[in-house]
Coordinates of C-alpha atoms in Angstrom, one line a residue:
X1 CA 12.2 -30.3 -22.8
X2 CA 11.8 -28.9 -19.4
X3 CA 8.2 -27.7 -20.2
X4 CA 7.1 -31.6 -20.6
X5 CA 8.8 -32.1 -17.4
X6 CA 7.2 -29.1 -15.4
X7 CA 3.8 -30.7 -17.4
X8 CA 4.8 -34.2 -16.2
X9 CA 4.9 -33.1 -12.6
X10 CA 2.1 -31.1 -12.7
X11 CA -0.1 -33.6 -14.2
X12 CA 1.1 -36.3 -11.3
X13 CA 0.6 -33.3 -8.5
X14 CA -2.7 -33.2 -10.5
X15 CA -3.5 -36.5 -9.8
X16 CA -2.1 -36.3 -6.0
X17 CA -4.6 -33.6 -5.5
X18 CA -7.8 -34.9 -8.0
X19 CA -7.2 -38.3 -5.6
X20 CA -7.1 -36.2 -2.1
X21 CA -10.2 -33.7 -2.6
X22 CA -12.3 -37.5 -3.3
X23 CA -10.7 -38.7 0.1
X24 CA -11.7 -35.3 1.2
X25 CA -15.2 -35.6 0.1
X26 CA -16.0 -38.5 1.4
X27 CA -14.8 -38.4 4.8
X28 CA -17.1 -34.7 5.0
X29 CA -20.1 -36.6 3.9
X30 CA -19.2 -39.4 6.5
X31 CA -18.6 -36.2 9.1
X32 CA -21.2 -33.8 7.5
X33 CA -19.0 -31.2 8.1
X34 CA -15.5 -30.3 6.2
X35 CA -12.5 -28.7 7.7
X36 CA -9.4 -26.7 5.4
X37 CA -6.8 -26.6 7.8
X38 CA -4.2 -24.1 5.7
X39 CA -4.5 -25.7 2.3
X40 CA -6.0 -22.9 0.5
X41 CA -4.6 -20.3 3.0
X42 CA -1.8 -21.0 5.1
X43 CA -2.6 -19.5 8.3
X44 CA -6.5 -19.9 7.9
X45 CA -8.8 -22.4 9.6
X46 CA -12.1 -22.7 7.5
X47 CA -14.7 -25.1 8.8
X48 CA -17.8 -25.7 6.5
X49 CA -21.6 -27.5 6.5
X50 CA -24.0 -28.2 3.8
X51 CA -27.3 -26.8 3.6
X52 CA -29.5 -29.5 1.9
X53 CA -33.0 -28.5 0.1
X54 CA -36.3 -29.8 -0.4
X55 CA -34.9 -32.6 -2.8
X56 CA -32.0 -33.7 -0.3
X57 CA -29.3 -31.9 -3.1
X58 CA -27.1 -29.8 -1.4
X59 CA -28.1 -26.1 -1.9
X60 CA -25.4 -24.1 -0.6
X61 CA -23.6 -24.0 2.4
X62 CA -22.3 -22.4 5.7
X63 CA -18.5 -21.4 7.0
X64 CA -16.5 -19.9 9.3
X65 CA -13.4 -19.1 9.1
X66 CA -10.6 -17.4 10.8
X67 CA -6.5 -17.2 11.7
X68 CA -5.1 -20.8 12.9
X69 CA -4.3 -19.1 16.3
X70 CA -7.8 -18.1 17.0
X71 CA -9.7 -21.3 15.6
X72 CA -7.5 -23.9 16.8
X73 CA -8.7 -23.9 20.8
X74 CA -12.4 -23.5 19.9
X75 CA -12.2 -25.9 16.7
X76 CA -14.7 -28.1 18.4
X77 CA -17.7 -25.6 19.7
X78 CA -17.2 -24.2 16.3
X79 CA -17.8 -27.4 14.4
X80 CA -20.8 -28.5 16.1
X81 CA -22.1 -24.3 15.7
X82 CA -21.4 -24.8 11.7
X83 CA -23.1 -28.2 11.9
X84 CA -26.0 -27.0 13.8
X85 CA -26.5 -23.6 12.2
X86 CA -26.7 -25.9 8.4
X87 CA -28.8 -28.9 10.0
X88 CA -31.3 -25.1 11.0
X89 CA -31.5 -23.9 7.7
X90 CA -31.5 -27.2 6.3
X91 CA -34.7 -28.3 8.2
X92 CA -36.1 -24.5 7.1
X93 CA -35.6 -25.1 3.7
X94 CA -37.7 -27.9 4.0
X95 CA -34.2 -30.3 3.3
X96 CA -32.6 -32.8 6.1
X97 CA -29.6 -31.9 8.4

């Protein structure tokens, strides 16, 4: 019995997370840049770009990433360096920023 109740919850927290990582999604395509703020690592700032190729697809991407207390001040400058470090590569690969 309590192994359909841990499944239960899981499949709801499922959902919860399934429904957040679209939200997620969306509002990095809107900013063209994602941020994990702790979620995967607690402690850990990652910020992240897409690279896009020759036929617009994203190709692969690029990150930085580092302790809360060091990212936190420069979150900003470091954000617009990720941004403009994919949009270069990007525009290299023959792909859009």
């Amino acid at each position: 019995m309590n192994q359909l109740i841990d499944q239960k919850k899981c499949s709801d927290n499922d959902k919860r997370i399934k429904k957040r990582r679209r939200e997620q999604l969306a509002q990095a395509r809107i900013n063209g840049f994602a941020i994990d703020d702790g979620e995967i690592e607690p402690g850990l700032i990652c910020v992240g770009a897409p690279i896009f190729g020759l036929d617009q697809t994203v190709v692969a991407a690029v990150s930085i990433a580092g302790p809360t207390f060091r990212m936190k001040e420069g979150l900003d400058v470091m954000t617009r360096a990720v941004k403009a470090t994919a949009a270069n590569i990007s525009r290299l690969m023959g792909g859009r920023p």
